[in-house]
Amino acid sequence: MGLFILRRLGVMILTAICLTFIVFFLTNLQPNLEKLAKTQGEMRMSDEQVERWLANRGYDQPLPIKYGEWLGVWPSKIIETDDGRTYGRCLETDVSIEDAPRFCGVIQGDWGFSTVFRDKVSSIIATRLSLTGKLMFWVMVLMIPSALLIGVLAGMREGSRTDRSLSTLSIATTATPEYVSGVIFIAIFAASASPLNQWLASMDWIEGRTLFKGTATSAMESANFNNFFLPVLTISLYGMGYIARMTRASMAEVMTAQYIRTARLKGVSFPNIVVKHALRNALIAPFTVIMLQIPWLLNGVVIVETLFNYKGFGWVLVQAAGNNDIELLLGVSVVSVIVVLITQLISDIGYVYLNPRISVS
Amino acid sequence: MEPLSWGAIFAGMFTQLTPVWVALIATFTLSIIYKRRLGLYGKLFDSTIGMIGFALVMFWVFVAIFGAMDMILTHDPLSQVSGMKNKVPGTALRGAEDGDYAYYLLGGDNLARDIFSRVMGGATIVILIAPLATLFAYMVGITLGLPAGYYGGHFDTALSFVANLVLAFPVILLFYLLVTPEIVNTGLPQYMAIVLFFFPLVFFAVLINTRLKEQPQKNMVWLCAALIPMAILYVVTINAPGTKIDLLGPLDFFNPASGILVVFVSVVFVNSPTVFRIVRGLTLDIKQRDYVAAAQTRGEGAWYIMLWEILPNARGPLIVDFCLRIGYTTILLGTLGFFGLGLPPESPDWGSTINEGRKLLSIYLHPALPPALALLSLVLGLNLLADGLREESLRD
């Protein structure tokens, strides 16, 4: 088991290095750098000025060296600009050039500086990730129990009317991407022009003009049902259908097993069979699916945070990518790759623990 | 003129869609009459879910076809009519002349364009790109997944690593990195197109060559018939004037609209690793079967076994996944549009239209809802169709 985890960790680090290098390569292509110079410096810079701007900030070095500097395996270069100022990754205002460390990369814990937010990448990612964590927590709280409930109810009597309608419902939710369901929810529940809200307001049943808020910006400080439910519902709905279908399939399979038949013939009541005998075995497969669903939720997070203007991790991704903020983008991709790979690892290990019939080696 | 009531709006849309209804009824009548002779396709008409899904999918396919033939659209999806900005559904067209359709059936958007025509016109783009991109992703996935599963070893390890690498990327980040104008100017998507679009050529060349190796003359005829048109298409698709790859000059007779090739390439790129993994898994399973061992004993070549023994026996799960994947590709296309990437901003595809409509959503509901419902119904139809196919193919 230890060796298995070690090997997986090795692959993980290799994957992360490859991916960050690809991101690094794409963001450091010449047109992207020119765009960065023009947005950060001045829109009407001449080509010469652009080149000087880039050279002053060390963007003109060869790609592997720049990547090595970012990673922290290559000493960072200290550049003296024409107007006498010095610039380098390691230099800060209160440290003299002699005292500054030579290596300032991710390995040393220095994630660099965001050109868009003018702040340290590590602090941006920490604050934004905690906001997204709050969102994800409530998504999990809503999504997992309801998905498992739907799956178990549908799978315990395969082919029944409950099964048919619940299965169709879960197909419908997997067919609704977040930007569709989000728009529909806002239109129905959060738009003052919606007939539902107008009716509710005319009956004086709601404070304000809408049932829910269409933006979740205020939820960043104080989340409540009113401003946070719609984004949470939008993300959970898309993932819910898939988990429910997996649970249903696994439940239906367990219900045909020999020991269930034995229990039925012994005269155990149906609810008892479902809860005591079938449920535990039926929940092994959904566990893996839930873990593997987390990377997909990341996608939903980006869409929903953009749609509801909730300034979390996904929103930062869009801002960083839209403005070619190289170091922030690298930080974002490292975090998301780690999330993806760790969930895969947990799902593999958890699967082994839950199912004694499988061994890693 | 008075604005139309909701009943009149639906009646108007219903009459406007007449060719679609006729085609749908014809398809269903013919298919149900001959369903016993049509194999898996015919069996689809035994399952209600499958039929509903098929109807939804075919509805949009016919809308796309007749929309492209200009039989459905009431107005030009790109033209703006002054005074029609954000007008509610059923508003009469201001200053309508003879021959103009007198109403905006689903209202006007924030640039005063007809929403009904935009949604119906958007179907053409979606129906054109999504299945074709999925098909290309399948070609790539099959051509690489079969040998990876069949041979195993270092080849498999390397390819699986690359596939997992692409899958570990958040899709939206990948899109942002590939589809921005700066990257497009470097020609990177075109280089990717050179690689990705080459796989169908390889696939068909090997497919024909393994089957007809014993009959060289027939082999040559078939190879030429299949490969020469494909090679020409390949070259003219990749070649585009004014970019890094412009070798043909005036000979280049086919140029997809700006942005479409880029979107197409990135969607194929995102989809093919998953297809690769599915095909590889199926191959690992099927290569243990007796008929594969029999073919090996007969002395058949490895590629013959892969393409003519393993692939046909993997078709069930692959067809089901193909339907699901078209739906997923549609969602991806919408995501691209939603973030305003790739396609030109005035393009009527559903993702872009939703993105534009959502900005004023709290005041005007009507611009965003029709494209959202259109996308929902197409993807739902594809999912139901896949479910029906799975049920019917499991039955025997």
Short mmCIF file of N, CA and C in Angstrom, two decimals, chain A residues 150-168 248 252 255 270, chain B residues 49 391:
data_model
loop_
_atom_site.label_atom_id
_atom_site.label_comp_id
_atom_site.label_asym_id
_atom_site.label_seq_id
_atom_site.Cartn_x
_atom_site.Cartn_y
_atom_site.Cartn_z
N ILE A 150 -32.02 9.56 -4.13
CA ILE A 150 -32.69 9.30 -5.43
C ILE A 150 -32.21 7.96 -5.99
N GLY A 151 -30.90 7.72 -5.94
CA GLY A 151 -30.36 6.49 -6.50
C GLY A 151 -30.89 5.26 -5.78
N VAL A 152 -30.92 5.30 -4.46
CA VAL A 152 -31.37 4.13 -3.71
C VAL A 152 -32.86 3.89 -3.94
N LEU A 153 -33.65 4.97 -3.92
CA LEU A 153 -35.09 4.81 -4.14
C LEU A 153 -35.35 4.24 -5.53
N ALA A 154 -34.57 4.70 -6.54
CA ALA A 154 -34.81 4.21 -7.90
C ALA A 154 -34.32 2.78 -8.04
N GLY A 155 -33.19 2.45 -7.39
CA GLY A 155 -32.59 1.14 -7.62
C GLY A 155 -33.19 0.02 -6.81
N MET A 156 -33.94 0.34 -5.75
CA MET A 156 -34.39 -0.77 -4.90
C MET A 156 -35.49 -1.58 -5.56
N ARG A 157 -36.27 -0.96 -6.41
CA ARG A 157 -37.23 -1.75 -7.20
C ARG A 157 -37.01 -1.40 -8.66
N GLU A 158 -36.16 -2.17 -9.33
CA GLU A 158 -35.79 -1.83 -10.71
C GLU A 158 -37.00 -1.98 -11.63
N GLY A 159 -37.20 -1.01 -12.48
CA GLY A 159 -38.28 -1.10 -13.46
C GLY A 159 -39.62 -0.60 -12.97
N SER A 160 -39.71 -0.23 -11.68
CA SER A 160 -40.98 0.26 -11.17
C SER A 160 -41.22 1.69 -11.66
N ARG A 161 -42.40 2.21 -11.34
CA ARG A 161 -42.72 3.56 -11.81
C ARG A 161 -41.81 4.59 -11.13
N THR A 162 -41.54 4.38 -9.82
CA THR A 162 -40.62 5.29 -9.12
C THR A 162 -39.27 5.30 -9.84
N ASP A 163 -38.80 4.09 -10.17
CA ASP A 163 -37.51 3.97 -10.86
C ASP A 163 -37.51 4.77 -12.15
N ARG A 164 -38.57 4.55 -12.96
CA ARG A 164 -38.62 5.22 -14.27
C ARG A 164 -38.58 6.73 -14.11
N SER A 165 -39.43 7.26 -13.21
CA SER A 165 -39.50 8.72 -13.14
C SER A 165 -38.22 9.29 -12.53
N LEU A 166 -37.66 8.63 -11.51
CA LEU A 166 -36.44 9.16 -10.91
C LEU A 166 -35.26 9.06 -11.88
N SER A 167 -35.22 7.97 -12.67
CA SER A 167 -34.13 7.85 -13.64
C SER A 167 -34.22 8.94 -14.69
N THR A 168 -35.44 9.19 -15.18
CA THR A 168 -35.59 10.25 -16.17
C THR A 168 -35.18 11.59 -15.58
N ARG A 248 -27.99 4.10 -8.48
CA ARG A 248 -29.09 3.27 -8.91
C ARG A 248 -28.59 1.96 -9.50
N ALA A 252 -29.32 -1.58 -7.88
CA ALA A 252 -30.09 -2.58 -8.62
C ALA A 252 -29.32 -3.89 -8.69
N MET A 255 -29.43 -5.65 -5.31
CA MET A 255 -30.75 -6.20 -4.97
C MET A 255 -31.00 -7.56 -5.63
N PHE A 270 -39.07 -5.54 3.78
CA PHE A 270 -38.37 -4.89 2.68
C PHE A 270 -37.54 -3.69 3.13
N ILE B 49 -38.70 5.81 -24.12
CA ILE B 49 -37.65 6.78 -23.80
C ILE B 49 -36.80 7.04 -25.04
N GLU B 391 -30.59 0.29 -23.40
CA GLU B 391 -31.58 -0.68 -22.96
C GLU B 391 -31.85 -1.72 -24.06
#
